[in-house]
DNA sequence: GCCGTTTTCGGCCCGACTGTTTTCAGTCG
């Protein structure tokens, strides 16, 4: 049982209690406990064995007992009882934007609709508008929300898929039955969302490999087996495929299965599988194809084949090129760690600098800083910087772009900071023209260095706001304002396409973690993958600069 | 249900928008 799964049970407990209309503070307690468990640095099972669960903030006697039960049995009686009281479909309804726990309960009490489909039907029959407190707009909103959910399908964010794929890969690589193994498919190409996890294995004993795969603890089901293929499920909802090939075919198959389909179709046209037998690397496969090695992230038939033939592929940015993180939240706003602890974590990653960029005052839920507190924070940072020469904490802010395009701090205050990220956190539904102007206004401010999460998309939850991206990029190019690749796996915003456009216009890109916990500094890897998919090189990246160059 | 450098009981981040109302509850960030 992983931290993530324990956290999910606690979070669903909170959801069900909320639908039932239980004590709001109890609900918040469960949410907080779920958050804490999710962000633990250590394995919760190990903490439990050491008897240290109660050291976790937000976990007291009651939740401790439940976690103990969950670790031992996979669930707990309290949770099971709630499941019987609250139909699972009601939790799905919470994914509809604008529909919260109260409305879900209200609709259920009146109509007894238990699933998304039933709810959709009720809307179409005009039954929602008859419920006191709800109206036609709510009805329309629900229909739209359900459509969006259906359209998204069952895609998984890379942030979930990649760690799982690596875990399974680790396990497979330990087996003497398997000569070589790799993650492959869309996960290997680093797509922000994938539909399944694919692995490629080289082995002469596929049958024994089947048994070995089935024995992996996270494999919950194997439902399709052929001599060279195992299809199944990891955990409760993630599909995987393990493709088994004879060792001499491995690298050809790796190129083949990594895809994309369009890339594969074009490069292998006119070739035969036998042309690649015995290749000892992917580079050799590409060599036999008459072109340079193409990094997996580029294999989308977006010009990479031509570039590989004429030797003009970009030298893609690597994680090792990143010299610091320019977007991190401390416990001065909604982060959970002290500035010095974040700095220590960044330093141990080999960074030269970190920027503390807490929220500004207009975002009260996040504990946004007033100008006075921002100045006080600056003094704390000065003092920390005085203690060391080989690492630097930059004074920054993630300042809110207000509805008008004005910023949440005055220019003199911003001018004093080392780095300013301007981001939209409110009024997502402005007219496209107004929304575009609003961001352009911020990008033009000479104190703004970076525009944060440009489109505001949240993968699987919310599309970005409607803006004229290219127009904003042109302004950024003129005003020397950078764009952010927000590396949070729920955002990956800007995406690879916008990143590539930015590069073409000469706009620098900052790859930022937006960490709220020191552990989340690791998110940067997803940002690097996205940058690579956008053809970016180290010279395009703001925080690939050394500390002195950056300043 | 958690927590405590005045508390083992009585507190527990907040402000704005939306859609429903006709003064406000629900949702969001």
Coordinates of C-alpha atoms (C1' of nucleotides) in Angstrom, one line a residue:
Chain A
X1 CA 0.0 0.0 0.0
X2 CA 1.6 3.2 -1.2
X3 CA 1.3 6.7 0.4
X4 CA -0.7 7.8 -2.6
X5 CA -3.3 5.1 -2.1
X6 CA -3.6 5.7 1.6
X7 CA -4.0 9.4 0.9
X8 CA -6.7 8.7 -1.7
X9 CA -8.7 6.7 0.8
X10 CA -8.5 9.5 3.3
X11 CA -9.4 12.1 0.6
X12 CA -12.4 10.0 -0.5
X13 CA -13.5 9.7 3.1
X14 CA -13.5 13.5 3.3
X15 CA -15.6 13.7 0.1
X16 CA -18.1 11.3 1.3
X17 CA -18.4 13.0 4.7
X18 CA -18.9 16.2 2.9
X19 CA -21.7 14.9 0.7
X20 CA -23.3 13.5 3.8
X21 CA -23.1 17.0 5.3
X22 CA -20.8 16.1 8.3
X23 CA -18.9 18.4 10.5
X24 CA -16.8 20.7 8.2
X25 CA -13.9 20.7 10.5
X26 CA -13.8 17.0 10.6
X27 CA -13.9 17.0 6.8
X28 CA -11.0 19.4 6.7
X29 CA -9.1 17.2 9.2
X30 CA -9.4 14.3 6.8
X31 CA -8.3 16.4 3.9
X32 CA -5.3 17.7 5.8
X33 CA -4.3 14.2 6.8
X34 CA -4.6 13.1 3.2
X35 CA -2.4 16.0 2.0
X36 CA 0.2 15.2 4.7
X37 CA 0.3 11.5 3.8
X38 CA 0.5 12.3 0.1
X39 CA 3.5 14.5 0.6
X40 CA 5.5 12.4 3.0
X41 CA 9.1 11.8 2.2
X42 CA 9.1 8.4 3.7
X43 CA 7.1 5.3 3.0
X44 CA 4.0 5.4 5.3
X45 CA 4.3 1.6 6.1
X46 CA 7.8 2.2 7.4
X47 CA 6.7 5.2 9.5
X48 CA 3.9 3.0 10.9
X49 CA 6.4 0.2 11.8
X50 CA 8.5 2.8 13.7
X51 CA 5.4 3.9 15.5
X52 CA 5.8 7.5 14.2
X53 CA 2.4 8.1 12.4
X54 CA 1.4 10.6 15.0
X55 CA 4.4 12.7 14.2
X56 CA 2.8 13.5 10.9
X57 CA 1.1 16.9 11.1
X58 CA -2.7 16.5 11.0
X59 CA -2.7 12.9 12.1
X60 CA -4.1 12.2 15.6
X61 CA -5.5 9.1 17.4
X62 CA -8.5 8.6 15.1
X63 CA -6.8 8.8 11.7
X64 CA -3.8 6.9 13.0
X65 CA -6.0 3.9 13.9
X66 CA -7.6 4.1 10.4
X67 CA -4.2 4.2 8.6
X68 CA -3.1 1.2 10.7
X69 CA -6.2 -0.7 9.5
X70 CA -5.7 0.4 5.9
X71 CA -2.1 -0.8 5.9
X72 CA -3.1 -4.1 7.4
X73 CA -6.2 -4.9 5.4
X74 CA -6.2 -2.5 2.4
X75 CA -9.2 -0.6 3.8
X76 CA -11.0 0.3 7.0
X77 CA -14.4 -0.3 8.5
X78 CA -15.2 3.4 8.7
X79 CA -14.5 3.9 5.0
X80 CA -16.3 0.8 4.0
X81 CA -19.4 1.9 5.9
X82 CA -19.3 5.3 4.1
X83 CA -19.0 3.6 0.7
X84 CA -22.2 1.7 1.5
X85 CA -24.0 5.0 2.3
X86 CA -22.7 7.2 -0.5
X87 CA -23.0 5.8 -4.0
X88 CA -19.6 5.8 -5.8
X89 CA -21.1 7.7 -8.7
X90 CA -21.7 10.8 -6.5
X91 CA -17.9 11.2 -6.1
X92 CA -17.6 11.2 -9.9
X93 CA -20.1 14.0 -10.1
X94 CA -17.7 16.2 -8.1
X95 CA -15.5 16.3 -11.2
X96 CA -18.1 18.5 -12.9
X97 CA -16.9 22.1 -12.7
X98 CA -19.2 24.2 -10.6
X99 CA -20.9 21.3 -9.0
X100 CA -19.9 20.8 -5.4
X101 CA -20.8 18.5 -2.5
X102 CA -23.9 20.4 -1.5
X103 CA -25.4 20.3 -5.0
X104 CA -24.6 16.7 -5.5
X105 CA -26.4 15.8 -2.3
X106 CA -29.3 18.1 -3.1
X107 CA -29.8 16.4 -6.5
X108 CA -29.3 12.9 -5.1
X109 CA -31.9 13.6 -2.3
X110 CA -34.4 14.8 -4.9
X111 CA -33.8 12.5 -7.9
X112 CA -31.8 9.5 -6.5
X113 CA -29.5 9.7 -9.6
X114 CA -26.5 7.6 -8.8
X115 CA -24.3 7.8 -11.8
X116 CA -23.0 10.4 -14.3
X117 CA -25.2 8.9 -17.0
X118 CA -28.4 9.1 -14.9
X119 CA -27.5 12.6 -13.9
X120 CA -27.1 13.6 -17.6
X121 CA -30.4 12.0 -18.4
X122 CA -32.1 13.9 -15.6
X123 CA -30.7 17.2 -17.0
X124 CA -31.9 16.5 -20.5
X125 CA -35.3 15.7 -19.2
X126 CA -35.3 19.1 -17.4
X127 CA -35.6 17.6 -13.9
X128 CA -32.8 19.6 -12.3
X129 CA -34.5 23.0 -12.8
X130 CA -37.4 21.9 -10.7
X131 CA -35.2 21.4 -7.6
X132 CA -35.5 24.4 -5.3
X133 CA -32.2 26.3 -5.4
X134 CA -31.1 25.0 -8.8
X135 CA -32.0 26.3 -12.2
X136 CA -31.6 26.1 -15.9
X137 CA -28.0 27.3 -15.9
X138 CA -27.0 24.6 -13.5
X139 CA -28.6 22.1 -15.8
X140 CA -26.7 23.3 -18.8
X141 CA -23.5 23.5 -16.8
X142 CA -23.9 19.8 -15.7
X143 CA -24.5 18.7 -19.3
X144 CA -21.4 20.6 -20.5
X145 CA -19.3 19.2 -17.6
X146 CA -20.3 15.6 -18.3
X147 CA -19.5 16.0 -22.0
X148 CA -16.0 17.3 -21.1
X149 CA -15.4 14.4 -18.7
X150 CA -16.5 11.9 -21.3
X151 CA -14.3 13.6 -23.9
X152 CA -11.2 13.4 -21.7
X153 CA -11.6 9.7 -21.5
X154 CA -9.5 7.8 -19.1
X155 CA -6.2 9.5 -19.7
X156 CA -3.5 9.4 -17.0
X157 CA -1.1 12.2 -16.2
X158 CA 2.5 11.5 -16.9
X159 CA 3.1 12.3 -13.2
X160 CA 1.3 9.2 -12.2
X161 CA 2.2 7.0 -15.2
X162 CA 6.0 7.6 -15.3
X163 CA 6.8 6.7 -11.6
X164 CA 4.7 3.6 -11.9
X165 CA 6.3 2.6 -15.2
X166 CA 9.8 3.0 -13.6
X167 CA 8.8 0.9 -10.6
X168 CA 7.7 -1.9 -12.8
X169 CA 10.8 -1.5 -14.9
X170 CA 13.0 -1.7 -11.8
X171 CA 11.3 -5.0 -10.9
X172 CA 11.7 -6.4 -14.3
X173 CA 15.3 -5.5 -14.6
X174 CA 16.0 -7.6 -11.5
X175 CA 15.0 -10.8 -13.2
X176 CA 17.7 -13.0 -14.8
X177 CA 15.1 -14.0 -17.3
X178 CA 15.1 -10.6 -18.9
X179 CA 18.2 -9.4 -20.8
X180 CA 17.2 -5.9 -21.4
X181 CA 14.1 -3.8 -20.6
X182 CA 12.8 -0.4 -21.2
X183 CA 9.8 1.8 -20.8
X184 CA 8.4 2.5 -24.2
X185 CA 5.4 4.0 -26.0
X186 CA 3.9 7.4 -25.1
X187 CA 5.3 7.4 -21.6
X188 CA 8.8 7.2 -23.1
X189 CA 8.0 10.0 -25.4
X190 CA 7.0 12.0 -22.4
X191 CA 3.5 12.9 -23.4
X192 CA 1.7 14.9 -20.7
X193 CA -1.2 12.4 -20.7
X194 CA -1.1 8.8 -21.7
X195 CA -3.7 6.0 -21.9
X196 CA -1.5 3.2 -20.8
X197 CA 2.0 2.1 -19.8
X198 CA 4.1 0.1 -22.3
X199 CA 7.3 -1.8 -21.5
X200 CA 9.5 -3.7 -23.9
X201 CA 11.5 -6.7 -22.7
X202 CA 14.1 -8.8 -24.3
X203 CA 13.9 -12.5 -23.3
X204 CA 14.2 -16.0 -24.7
X205 CA 11.8 -17.4 -22.1
X206 CA 8.5 -15.4 -22.5
X207 CA 6.4 -17.9 -20.6
X208 CA 8.5 -17.6 -17.4
X209 CA 8.5 -13.9 -17.9
X210 CA 4.6 -13.9 -17.8
X211 CA 4.7 -15.6 -14.4
X212 CA 7.3 -13.1 -13.2
X213 CA 5.2 -10.1 -14.3
X214 CA 2.1 -11.5 -12.6
X215 CA 4.0 -11.7 -9.3
X216 CA 4.6 -8.0 -9.2
X217 CA 2.6 -6.7 -6.2
X218 CA 1.0 -3.7 -8.1
X219 CA -0.2 -5.9 -10.9
X220 CA -3.9 -6.2 -10.0
X221 CA -5.0 -8.1 -13.1
X222 CA -3.6 -9.7 -16.3
X223 CA -6.4 -10.1 -18.8
X224 CA -4.8 -10.9 -22.1
X225 CA -1.8 -13.0 -22.8
X226 CA -0.1 -14.0 -26.0
X227 CA 3.4 -15.5 -26.3
X228 CA 4.9 -12.1 -26.8
X229 CA 2.4 -9.9 -24.9
X230 CA 1.0 -9.4 -21.5
X231 CA -1.8 -7.0 -21.0
X232 CA -3.1 -6.1 -17.6
X233 CA -3.7 -3.5 -15.0
X234 CA -1.5 -1.7 -12.4
X235 CA -3.3 -0.6 -9.2
X236 CA -6.9 0.1 -9.6
X237 CA -7.1 1.9 -13.0
X238 CA -3.9 2.0 -15.0
X239 CA -3.5 -0.4 -18.0
X240 CA -0.1 -1.7 -19.0
X241 CA 1.3 -3.8 -21.8
X242 CA 4.6 -5.8 -21.6
X243 CA 5.9 -6.7 -25.0
X244 CA 8.4 -9.5 -25.1
X245 CA 10.9 -9.9 -28.0
X246 CA 13.9 -12.0 -28.7
X247 CA 17.1 -10.1 -27.7
X248 CA 18.4 -9.5 -31.2
X249 CA 15.2 -7.6 -32.0
X250 CA 15.2 -5.4 -29.0
X251 CA 16.5 -2.1 -30.3
X252 CA 14.5 -2.3 -33.5
X253 CA 11.4 -3.1 -31.5
X254 CA 12.2 -0.2 -29.1
X255 CA 12.1 2.3 -31.9
X256 CA 9.0 0.6 -33.3
X257 CA 7.1 0.6 -30.0
X258 CA 8.2 4.0 -28.8
X259 CA 6.4 5.4 -31.8
X260 CA 4.6 7.6 -32.5
X261 CA 2.7 5.8 -35.1
X262 CA 3.3 8.7 -37.6
X263 CA 7.0 8.7 -36.9
X264 CA 7.3 4.9 -37.1
X265 CA 5.4 4.7 -40.4
X266 CA 7.6 7.2 -42.1
X267 CA 11.0 6.1 -41.0
X268 CA 10.4 2.3 -41.6
X269 CA 8.7 2.7 -45.0
X270 CA 10.5 0.4 -47.4
X271 CA 12.5 -1.4 -44.7
X272 CA 12.2 -4.9 -43.3
X273 CA 12.5 -6.1 -39.7
X274 CA 15.5 -8.2 -40.7
X275 CA 17.4 -5.1 -41.8
X276 CA 17.8 -4.2 -38.1
X277 CA 18.7 -7.6 -36.5
X278 CA 21.5 -7.4 -34.0
X279 CA 21.5 -3.6 -33.7
X280 CA 23.1 -2.9 -30.3
X281 CA 21.5 0.5 -29.8
X282 CA 18.7 2.8 -31.0
X283 CA 21.4 5.0 -32.5
X284 CA 22.4 2.0 -34.7
X285 CA 18.8 1.5 -35.9
X286 CA 18.6 5.2 -36.9
X287 CA 22.1 4.9 -38.5
X288 CA 20.8 2.0 -40.6
X289 CA 17.9 4.1 -41.5
X290 CA 20.3 6.8 -42.7
X291 CA 19.7 9.4 -40.1
X292 CA 20.9 10.7 -36.8
X293 CA 19.5 9.3 -33.5
X294 CA 16.3 11.0 -32.6
X295 CA 15.4 11.5 -28.9
X296 CA 12.1 9.8 -28.0
X297 CA 10.5 13.1 -27.0
X298 CA 10.9 14.3 -30.6
X299 CA 9.3 11.3 -32.3
X300 CA 6.0 12.9 -33.3
X301 CA 6.6 13.5 -37.1
X302 CA 6.9 17.2 -36.5
X303 CA 10.0 17.9 -38.6
X304 CA 12.4 15.7 -36.6
X305 CA 12.9 13.2 -39.5
X306 CA 14.0 15.8 -41.9
X307 CA 16.3 17.3 -39.3
X308 CA 17.8 13.9 -38.5
X309 CA 18.5 13.3 -42.2
X310 CA 20.3 16.6 -42.7
X311 CA 22.0 16.6 -39.3
X312 CA 20.2 19.6 -37.9
X313 CA 18.5 18.2 -34.8
X314 CA 18.6 20.4 -31.7
X315 CA 20.9 19.5 -28.8
X316 CA 18.1 19.1 -26.3
X317 CA 18.2 20.5 -22.8
X318 CA 18.9 17.9 -20.0
X319 CA 18.0 17.8 -16.3
X320 CA 21.7 18.4 -15.6
X321 CA 21.5 21.8 -17.4
X322 CA 19.1 23.2 -14.9
X323 CA 21.1 25.4 -12.4
X324 CA 18.2 26.5 -10.2
X325 CA 14.5 26.7 -9.6
X326 CA 12.7 30.1 -10.2
X327 CA 9.3 29.3 -8.8
X328 CA 9.0 27.9 -5.3
X329 CA 6.5 28.6 -2.5
X330 CA 7.5 28.6 1.2
X331 CA 5.4 28.5 4.3
X332 CA 5.1 32.2 4.1
X333 CA 2.2 31.6 1.8
X334 CA 0.8 28.2 0.8
X335 CA 4.0 26.2 0.8
X336 CA 4.7 23.9 3.6
X337 CA 8.4 24.3 4.2
X338 CA 10.7 27.0 5.6
X339 CA 12.8 29.0 3.3
X340 CA 16.0 27.5 4.7
X341 CA 14.8 23.9 4.2
X342 CA 13.8 24.6 0.6
X343 CA 17.2 26.1 0.0
X344 CA 19.0 23.2 1.6
X345 CA 16.9 20.8 -0.6
X346 CA 17.7 22.8 -3.7
X347 CA 21.4 22.9 -2.9
X348 CA 21.5 19.2 -2.4
X349 CA 20.1 18.7 -5.9
X350 CA 23.2 20.6 -7.1
X351 CA 21.4 23.9 -7.8
X352 CA 23.2 27.2 -7.5
X353 CA 20.1 29.2 -6.6
X354 CA 16.4 29.1 -5.8
X355 CA 13.8 31.8 -6.0
X356 CA 11.2 32.1 -3.3
X357 CA 8.1 33.3 -5.1
X358 CA 5.2 33.3 -2.7
X359 CA 1.7 34.5 -3.6
X360 CA 0.6 38.1 -3.4
X361 CA -2.1 39.5 -1.2
X362 CA -5.1 39.1 -3.6
X363 CA -4.9 35.3 -3.1
X364 CA -6.0 35.2 0.5
X365 CA -6.7 31.4 0.5
X366 CA -3.0 30.9 -0.2
X367 CA -1.9 33.2 2.6
X368 CA -0.8 35.7 0.0
X369 CA 1.8 38.2 1.2
X370 CA 1.1 41.9 1.9
X371 CA 3.8 44.3 0.9
X372 CA 4.9 44.5 4.5
X373 CA 5.3 40.7 4.9
X374 CA 7.1 40.6 1.5
X375 CA 9.6 43.1 2.8
X376 CA 10.0 41.1 6.1
X377 CA 10.6 38.0 4.0
X378 CA 13.3 39.8 2.1
X379 CA 15.1 40.5 5.3
X380 CA 15.0 36.8 6.3
X381 CA 16.4 35.9 2.9
X382 CA 19.1 38.4 3.2
X383 CA 20.1 36.9 6.5
X384 CA 20.2 33.4 5.1
X385 CA 22.2 34.5 2.1
X386 CA 24.8 36.1 4.5
X387 CA 25.5 32.6 5.9
X388 CA 26.8 31.1 2.6
X389 CA 28.6 32.1 -0.5
X390 CA 28.1 29.1 -2.8
X391 CA 24.3 29.1 -2.9
X392 CA 21.9 32.0 -3.4
X393 CA 18.3 32.6 -2.5
X394 CA 16.6 35.0 -4.9
X395 CA 13.9 37.3 -3.5
X396 CA 10.8 36.9 -5.7
X397 CA 7.1 36.9 -5.9
X398 CA 4.4 35.1 -7.9
X399 CA 2.4 38.3 -8.2
X400 CA -1.2 38.1 -9.2
X401 CA -2.3 39.6 -12.5
X402 CA -5.6 41.3 -11.5
X403 CA -8.6 41.4 -13.6
X404 CA -7.5 44.7 -15.3
X405 CA -4.0 43.5 -16.1
X406 CA -2.6 45.5 -13.2
X407 CA -0.4 43.7 -10.8
X408 CA -1.1 43.0 -7.1
X409 CA 2.1 44.8 -5.9
X410 CA 3.2 48.3 -6.8
X411 CA 6.1 48.9 -9.2
X412 CA 8.5 50.1 -6.5
X413 CA 7.9 46.9 -4.5
X414 CA 8.4 44.7 -7.6
X415 CA 11.5 46.6 -8.6
X416 CA 13.2 45.7 -5.4
X417 CA 12.8 42.0 -6.0
X418 CA 15.3 39.7 -7.8
X419 CA 12.7 37.9 -9.8
X420 CA 9.0 38.5 -10.5
X421 CA 6.6 35.9 -12.0
X422 CA 3.2 37.2 -13.0
X423 CA 0.3 34.7 -13.0
X424 CA -3.4 34.6 -13.4
X425 CA -5.3 33.0 -10.6
X426 CA -8.8 34.5 -11.0
X427 CA -11.4 35.5 -13.5
X428 CA -10.7 32.6 -15.8
X429 CA -13.8 33.2 -18.0
X430 CA -13.1 36.6 -19.4
X431 CA -13.7 37.3 -23.1
X432 CA -10.6 36.1 -25.1
X433 CA -9.7 39.6 -26.1
X434 CA -9.9 40.9 -22.6
X435 CA -8.0 37.9 -21.2
X436 CA -5.3 38.4 -23.8
X437 CA -4.9 42.1 -23.1
X438 CA -4.8 41.4 -19.4
X439 CA -1.8 39.1 -19.8
X440 CA -0.1 41.4 -22.3
X441 CA -0.4 44.3 -19.9
X442 CA 1.5 42.2 -17.3
X443 CA 4.1 41.0 -19.8
X444 CA 4.8 44.6 -20.7
X445 CA 5.6 45.6 -17.1
X446 CA 9.4 46.1 -17.0
X447 CA 9.5 44.5 -13.5
X448 CA 7.9 41.3 -14.7
X449 CA 10.5 38.6 -15.6
X450 CA 8.3 35.6 -16.3
X451 CA 4.7 34.9 -17.1
X452 CA 3.6 31.9 -15.0
X453 CA 1.4 29.0 -16.2
X454 CA 0.3 30.9 -19.2
X455 CA -2.9 29.1 -20.2
X456 CA -4.0 28.0 -16.7
X457 CA -4.9 24.5 -17.9
X458 CA -5.3 21.8 -15.3
X459 CA -4.9 18.4 -17.0
X460 CA -8.0 16.2 -16.6
X461 CA -9.8 19.0 -14.8
X462 CA -9.9 22.3 -16.7
X463 CA -8.9 23.6 -20.1
X464 CA -6.8 26.7 -20.3
X465 CA -8.4 30.1 -20.6
X466 CA -9.0 31.4 -24.1
X467 CA -6.2 33.7 -25.1
X468 CA -4.3 34.7 -28.3
X469 CA -1.1 32.8 -27.5
X470 CA 1.0 34.0 -30.4
X471 CA 0.1 37.6 -29.8
X472 CA 1.3 37.3 -26.2
X473 CA 4.5 35.6 -27.3
X474 CA 5.2 38.5 -29.7
X475 CA 4.9 40.9 -26.8
X476 CA 7.1 38.8 -24.6
X477 CA 9.7 38.8 -27.4
X478 CA 9.6 42.6 -27.6
X479 CA 9.6 43.2 -23.8
X480 CA 12.2 40.5 -23.0
X481 CA 9.7 38.6 -20.8
X482 CA 10.2 34.9 -20.4
X483 CA 7.5 32.2 -20.4
X484 CA 7.3 29.5 -17.8
X485 CA 7.0 25.8 -18.3
X486 CA 5.2 25.0 -15.1
X487 CA 6.5 21.5 -14.3
X488 CA 3.7 20.5 -12.0
X489 CA 2.4 17.3 -13.7
X490 CA -1.2 18.6 -13.5
X491 CA -0.2 21.7 -15.5
X492 CA 2.8 21.3 -17.9
X493 CA 1.9 24.7 -19.0
X494 CA 3.1 26.0 -21.4
X495 CA 3.0 22.8 -23.4
X496 CA 5.5 21.7 -26.0
X497 CA 3.8 23.4 -28.9
X498 CA 3.7 26.8 -27.3
X499 CA 7.3 26.2 -26.1
X500 CA 8.4 25.6 -29.6
X501 CA 6.6 28.8 -30.8
X502 CA 8.2 30.7 -28.0
X503 CA 11.7 29.5 -29.1
X504 CA 11.0 30.5 -32.7
X505 CA 10.2 34.0 -31.5
X506 CA 13.3 34.1 -29.4
X507 CA 11.4 34.1 -26.1
X508 CA 13.3 32.5 -23.2
X509 CA 11.6 29.8 -21.2
X510 CA 12.0 29.1 -17.5
X511 CA 11.5 25.6 -16.4
X512 CA 10.0 25.9 -12.9
X513 CA 8.8 23.4 -10.4
X514 CA 6.1 25.6 -8.6
X515 CA 7.0 23.4 -5.6
X516 CA 4.9 23.8 -2.5
X517 CA 6.9 21.0 -0.7
X518 CA 10.6 20.3 -1.0
X519 CA 9.8 16.9 -2.5
X520 CA 8.1 18.7 -5.4
X521 CA 11.3 20.2 -6.6
X522 CA 11.5 16.9 -8.4
X523 CA 8.6 18.0 -10.6
X524 CA 11.3 19.8 -12.6
X525 CA 11.9 16.6 -14.5
X526 CA 8.5 16.7 -16.1
X527 CA 9.2 20.3 -17.2
X528 CA 12.5 19.2 -18.8
X529 CA 10.7 16.5 -20.7
X530 CA 8.1 19.0 -21.9
X531 CA 10.9 21.4 -23.0
X532 CA 12.6 18.6 -24.9
X533 CA 9.3 17.9 -26.6
X534 CA 9.3 21.5 -27.6
X535 CA 12.7 21.2 -29.2
X536 CA 14.3 23.5 -26.5
X537 CA 18.0 23.6 -25.9
X538 CA 19.9 24.7 -22.9
X539 CA 20.5 28.1 -24.4
X540 CA 16.7 28.7 -24.6
X541 CA 16.3 28.1 -20.9
X542 CA 16.5 31.0 -18.4
X543 CA 17.4 28.8 -15.5
X544 CA 20.1 26.9 -17.4
X545 CA 22.1 30.1 -16.8
X546 CA 24.7 30.2 -14.0
X547 CA 23.9 32.4 -11.1
X548 CA 26.0 35.3 -12.2
X549 CA 24.7 35.2 -15.8
X550 CA 21.1 35.0 -14.5
X551 CA 21.5 38.1 -12.3
Chain B
dG1 C1' -11.0 15.2 14.0
dC2 C1' -6.7 18.0 15.2
dC3 C1' -4.4 21.0 18.1
dG4 C1' -2.2 24.0 22.2
dT5 C1' 4.9 29.1 24.6
dT6 C1' -1.9 32.0 28.0
dT7 C1' -6.3 26.8 26.1
dT8 C1' -7.5 19.3 27.1
dC9 C1' -12.2 22.8 25.2
dG10 C1' -13.1 25.7 21.8
dG11 C1' -11.3 27.1 18.1
dC12 C1' -10.2 25.7 13.3
dC13 C1' -7.1 30.1 6.3
dC14 C1' -10.7 34.2 3.2
dG15 C1' -12.8 36.9 -0.5
dA16 C1' -15.2 37.1 -4.9
dC17 C1' -18.1 35.4 -8.2
dT18 C1' -22.2 32.8 -9.9
dG19 C1' -26.7 31.5 -10.0
dT20 C1' -30.2 31.4 -7.4
dT21 C1' -32.7 34.4 -5.4
dT22 C1' -34.9 39.1 -4.0
dT23 C1' -30.6 38.7 0.4
dC24 C1' -27.9 34.5 0.1
dA25 C1' -25.8 29.7 -0.4
dG26 C1' -22.6 27.2 -3.0
dT27 C1' -18.3 27.0 -5.4
dC28 C1' -13.7 28.1 -6.4
dG29 C1' -8.9 29.3 -5.9

